[in-house]
Amino acid sequence: MSILKKTLIASAALALPGLVSANAKLEKMMKDPSQWVQQSGDYAGHRYSELDQINKSNVGSLKVAWTFSTGVLRGHEGGPLVIGDVMYVHTAIPNIVYALDLNDNQRIMWKYNPVKGGKYPGGETMDRVISVMCCDNVNRGVNYHPNGTIVLHAADTSVIALDAKTGKEKWVTTNLHSGTGKYGVSASTGSGQPFIIKDMVGVGCSGAEFGVRCNWTQYDIKTGKRLWRAYSMGPDADMLVDPSKTTSMLKPVGKDSSLKTWPGDAWKIGGGSIWGFYGYDSKLNTLYYGTGNPSTWNPVVRPGDNKWSMTINARNPDNGMAKWLYQMTPYDEWDYDGVNEMILVDMKVKGKNRKALVHFDRNGFAYTMDRASGELLVAEKYDPAVNWATHVDMKTGRPQVVDRYSTAHQGEDVNTTNICPAALGTKDQQPAAYDRLSGLFMVPTNHVCMDYEPFKVDYVAGNAYVGATLSMYPAPGGTHLGNFIAWDADKGKIVWSNPEPFSVWSGAMATAGGITFYGTLEGYAKAVDSKTGKELFSFKTPSGIIGNFMAYEHKGKQYVGILSGVGGWAGIGLAAGLTDPTAGLGAVGAYSALHNHTNLGGVLTVFALP
Amino acid sequence: MNINKNFLAFVITLSLGFQVHSVPRPDAVEPAWDENDNPTYVIKYGKGDRIDPSTNKPLNMIQILCDGKAVDQVSEEKLDACRDDASLVEEQYGWMDFSTYKGWRAYHAECHVCHGPDAMGSTYAPSLMVSLQQGLSFDDFYAVIMNGRGEAEGAVAGNVMPAFGANTNVAPHVEDMYRYVKARADGKIRRGVRLPKLPKFKEAE
């Protein structure tokens, strides 16, 4: 408790000066549609642009305005920022950041590479860091603070503040270490965006496949000094949970809410990584993020709910204290990380005005919650193929798991078959958009199922700690692996759905032009009518798209940008096709291998009207 | 709807006393080594007695051949020919030795997050099936897993193979992994399946 108190006092003291102005300035910039100042466009995660120069009637004539090669081959997630007349572009490992002058034909004003002499700032070699990155070298982008700082969360977990004008380091701190340690900090990596709130920047961590105990850590934006850290599991003080004030399903969580749900010390290597896209409500002063899977993937060795993995966290960003928690997948048996984006929308739910939080989880359920109280309002499947649970009990908030698809019920060394969705989830990190015009959510999804066989593995610090073997294939009755859907978060229903041959792994963006942009793994940048899903524009970019769309205006003209660069988890299974394309010869499309369609390469493509 | 149909088919199958000719699972076999003392796989062919009620076929299909070759290793033209002419297609049924099965399982837990399902490769790591076809020896396979491989050792720039020598979930299973990948490279087992396996072989005390 004393450590907790100290943290609280320290954070309050540090966060106070200049607190209001920085926040207000950033929120004002978010409202200016000519700029794209945060990865999600705004704190609410709408990924919506008020620009309407490009619209339903003219998007068909969209042309490429300019392109930019990042010089890096591997998977490119996230997207660029535009602050004033400067665009900031990041890359996969080594995590280069470029500043491009939009006034001068995108001249490179500065280029920053955190890897010097083969080493990251934390002292680890780039090779070592790559070797503990689960699922490719991705990074989900930089963010901006209005004191003129670009923040990078590098793969070795270093948090790096750069002068936005010069690219010079203001401060560098290594959040965790990707080196081998006894417990908890071994093999941590950084892939999630750094998240700016007031005069602070917060980062999560990756590495649940390596037995890491992950956490959210908040830093002072001016000095890089650590303010607080909240672990995803463990003692209440570690998690910054107040047993009597922190609630779940509207009730206090009570003492040791996490410790009680793990056998022995298993929480020390419990996973719960945080690497998606986050939300912040400045009026409620609440930060929202989700935690990932408990480790290992073999559920048999960790009976219990494994709290607070797979959980939506609502926290006070000043001191980290949890306001409410909601665990979507207690006792995960399928790797359904709860990290996906938090979209904050003020909307009517069942006839009542709500400050809602909408979350499309890996587990295949779309949740609508009251973001002030943590009350669960809607939980429905957003892919009809989802079968591991029949429904979510609205009283307890618990999914009703079907024994036949329970890998724990079936047991170790048993192959549990035809589970939908696959470990990729009905949606992975690729963020959805909220269309303010129609009130619908534009959601990129996977349509993939799996067989899953858990078995016993040893924990070896710094090594992969998985403990399950799985095979993935298209959902039954179809040959396509993805859908792009429109979702009604009040009714909990799909409004329209466009099948895609591959998982849709790019972030969507809706605009005031009545159109929504998304990208495909073959590399197509597409625009559809937000109301009907009708395709209005398609252009094949140089590589498969796993990045997120953004828009800005420069000298009176609207531009739309997207990073291509195939890879990520999508690049694992789909490169060679998920299953034998010839099983049963002819039943499945013959061309389901991604490498027949596209190749590696980080390239930014920017579109405009002619 | 489908469930009902499947259930009906299942009932019919049971009442007809299995339409498919089937044999019981053969006995366990010792882990095998080839003439050069490299680990290798053992396959026992035969249709098993577990029947998929939806297709009325045994569940231990381990390969589909198109004109005598593994379907995932023939050209698109050949595949089209096989789609048109069912007489060119042959389904093979059988079981792998337990060691090869263990290799399959360890591969899909530890290796597939980079090297892709079924040893087919990904956007950032090579297909081990192809590597073996191109002559990767067991000794090299073993050395790379134990020691890792970076740019200095000839890996493509930016690609790094971690060293697994200290990983107790990997190091003891390298021989079995090789057996599995060898069977894939030789076109003996198809993609996307859990390997039907022979019982575990127990060493005599």
PDB file of N, CA and C in Angstrom, chain A residues 30 78 129 158 193 195 228 233 236 260 286 369 386 431 437 449 541 579:
ATOM      1  N   MET A  30      -7.592  17.949 -32.714  1.00  0.00           N
ATOM      2  CA  MET A  30      -8.311  16.767 -33.197  1.00  0.00           C
ATOM      3  C   MET A  30      -9.579  17.153 -33.946  1.00  0.00           C
ATOM      4  N   GLY A  78      -0.654   0.531 -38.278  1.00  0.00           N
ATOM      5  CA  GLY A  78      -0.744   1.947 -37.912  1.00  0.00           C
ATOM      6  C   GLY A  78      -0.837   2.843 -39.138  1.00  0.00           C
ATOM      7  N   VAL A 129      15.751  -8.483 -30.371  1.00  0.00           N
ATOM      8  CA  VAL A 129      14.386  -7.968 -30.265  1.00  0.00           C
ATOM      9  C   VAL A 129      13.494  -8.632 -31.312  1.00  0.00           C
ATOM     10  N   SER A 158      11.448   0.818 -25.672  1.00  0.00           N
ATOM     11  CA  SER A 158      11.898   2.184 -25.375  1.00  0.00           C
ATOM     12  C   SER A 158      10.812   3.174 -25.779  1.00  0.00           C
ATOM     13  N   GLN A 193       0.793   1.746 -29.979  1.00  0.00           N
ATOM     14  CA  GLN A 193       1.059   3.186 -30.039  1.00  0.00           C
ATOM     15  C   GLN A 193       1.313   3.727 -28.640  1.00  0.00           C
ATOM     16  N   PHE A 195       0.351   6.548 -26.063  1.00  0.00           N
ATOM     17  CA  PHE A 195      -0.938   7.245 -26.004  1.00  0.00           C
ATOM     18  C   PHE A 195      -0.802   8.512 -25.165  1.00  0.00           C
ATOM     19  N   TRP A 228       3.284   6.145 -13.067  1.00  0.00           N
ATOM     20  CA  TRP A 228       2.645   4.975 -12.443  1.00  0.00           C
ATOM     21  C   TRP A 228       2.672   3.796 -13.408  1.00  0.00           C
ATOM     22  N   MET A 233      -2.333  -8.266 -13.983  1.00  0.00           N
ATOM     23  CA  MET A 233      -2.731  -9.265 -12.984  1.00  0.00           C
ATOM     24  C   MET A 233      -1.778  -9.185 -11.801  1.00  0.00           C
ATOM     25  N   ASP A 236      -3.472  -6.449  -5.636  1.00  0.00           N
ATOM     26  CA  ASP A 236      -4.243  -5.226  -5.900  1.00  0.00           C
ATOM     27  C   ASP A 236      -3.342  -4.006  -6.084  1.00  0.00           C
ATOM     28  N   LYS A 260      -6.940 -14.523  -6.591  1.00  0.00           N
ATOM     29  CA  LYS A 260      -7.839 -15.648  -6.324  1.00  0.00           C
ATOM     30  C   LYS A 260      -8.137 -16.486  -7.563  1.00  0.00           C
ATOM     31  N   THR A 286     -11.119   9.549 -18.101  1.00  0.00           N
ATOM     32  CA  THR A 286     -10.933   8.102 -18.040  1.00  0.00           C
ATOM     33  C   THR A 286     -10.221   7.577 -19.283  1.00  0.00           C
ATOM     34  N   MET A 369     -21.027  -0.842 -23.926  1.00  0.00           N
ATOM     35  CA  MET A 369     -21.041  -0.662 -22.467  1.00  0.00           C
ATOM     36  C   MET A 369     -21.309   0.790 -22.137  1.00  0.00           C
ATOM     37  N   VAL A 386     -19.493 -17.456 -35.241  1.00  0.00           N
ATOM     38  CA  VAL A 386     -18.968 -17.608 -33.870  1.00  0.00           C
ATOM     39  C   VAL A 386     -19.741 -18.696 -33.124  1.00  0.00           C
ATOM     40  N   PRO A 431      -8.383  -1.559 -36.498  1.00  0.00           N
ATOM     41  CA  PRO A 431      -9.455  -0.828 -35.832  1.00  0.00           C
ATOM     42  C   PRO A 431     -10.654  -0.507 -36.731  1.00  0.00           C
ATOM     43  N   LEU A 437     -22.338   9.974 -39.634  1.00  0.00           N
ATOM     44  CA  LEU A 437     -23.523  10.269 -40.449  1.00  0.00           C
ATOM     45  C   LEU A 437     -24.614   9.225 -40.251  1.00  0.00           C
ATOM     46  N   CYS A 449     -11.869 -20.181 -38.854  1.00  0.00           N
ATOM     47  CA  CYS A 449     -12.087 -21.087 -37.726  1.00  0.00           C
ATOM     48  C   CYS A 449     -10.826 -21.927 -37.503  1.00  0.00           C
ATOM     49  N   THR A 541      -2.574  -1.161 -54.394  1.00  0.00           N
ATOM     50  CA  THR A 541      -1.327  -0.543 -53.925  1.00  0.00           C
ATOM     51  C   THR A 541      -0.187  -1.566 -54.022  1.00  0.00           C
ATOM     52  N   THR A 579      -5.301 -23.162 -45.718  1.00  0.00           N
ATOM     53  CA  THR A 579      -5.460 -24.607 -45.773  1.00  0.00           C
ATOM     54  C   THR A 579      -5.086 -25.064 -47.171  1.00  0.00           C
TER      55      THR A 579
END
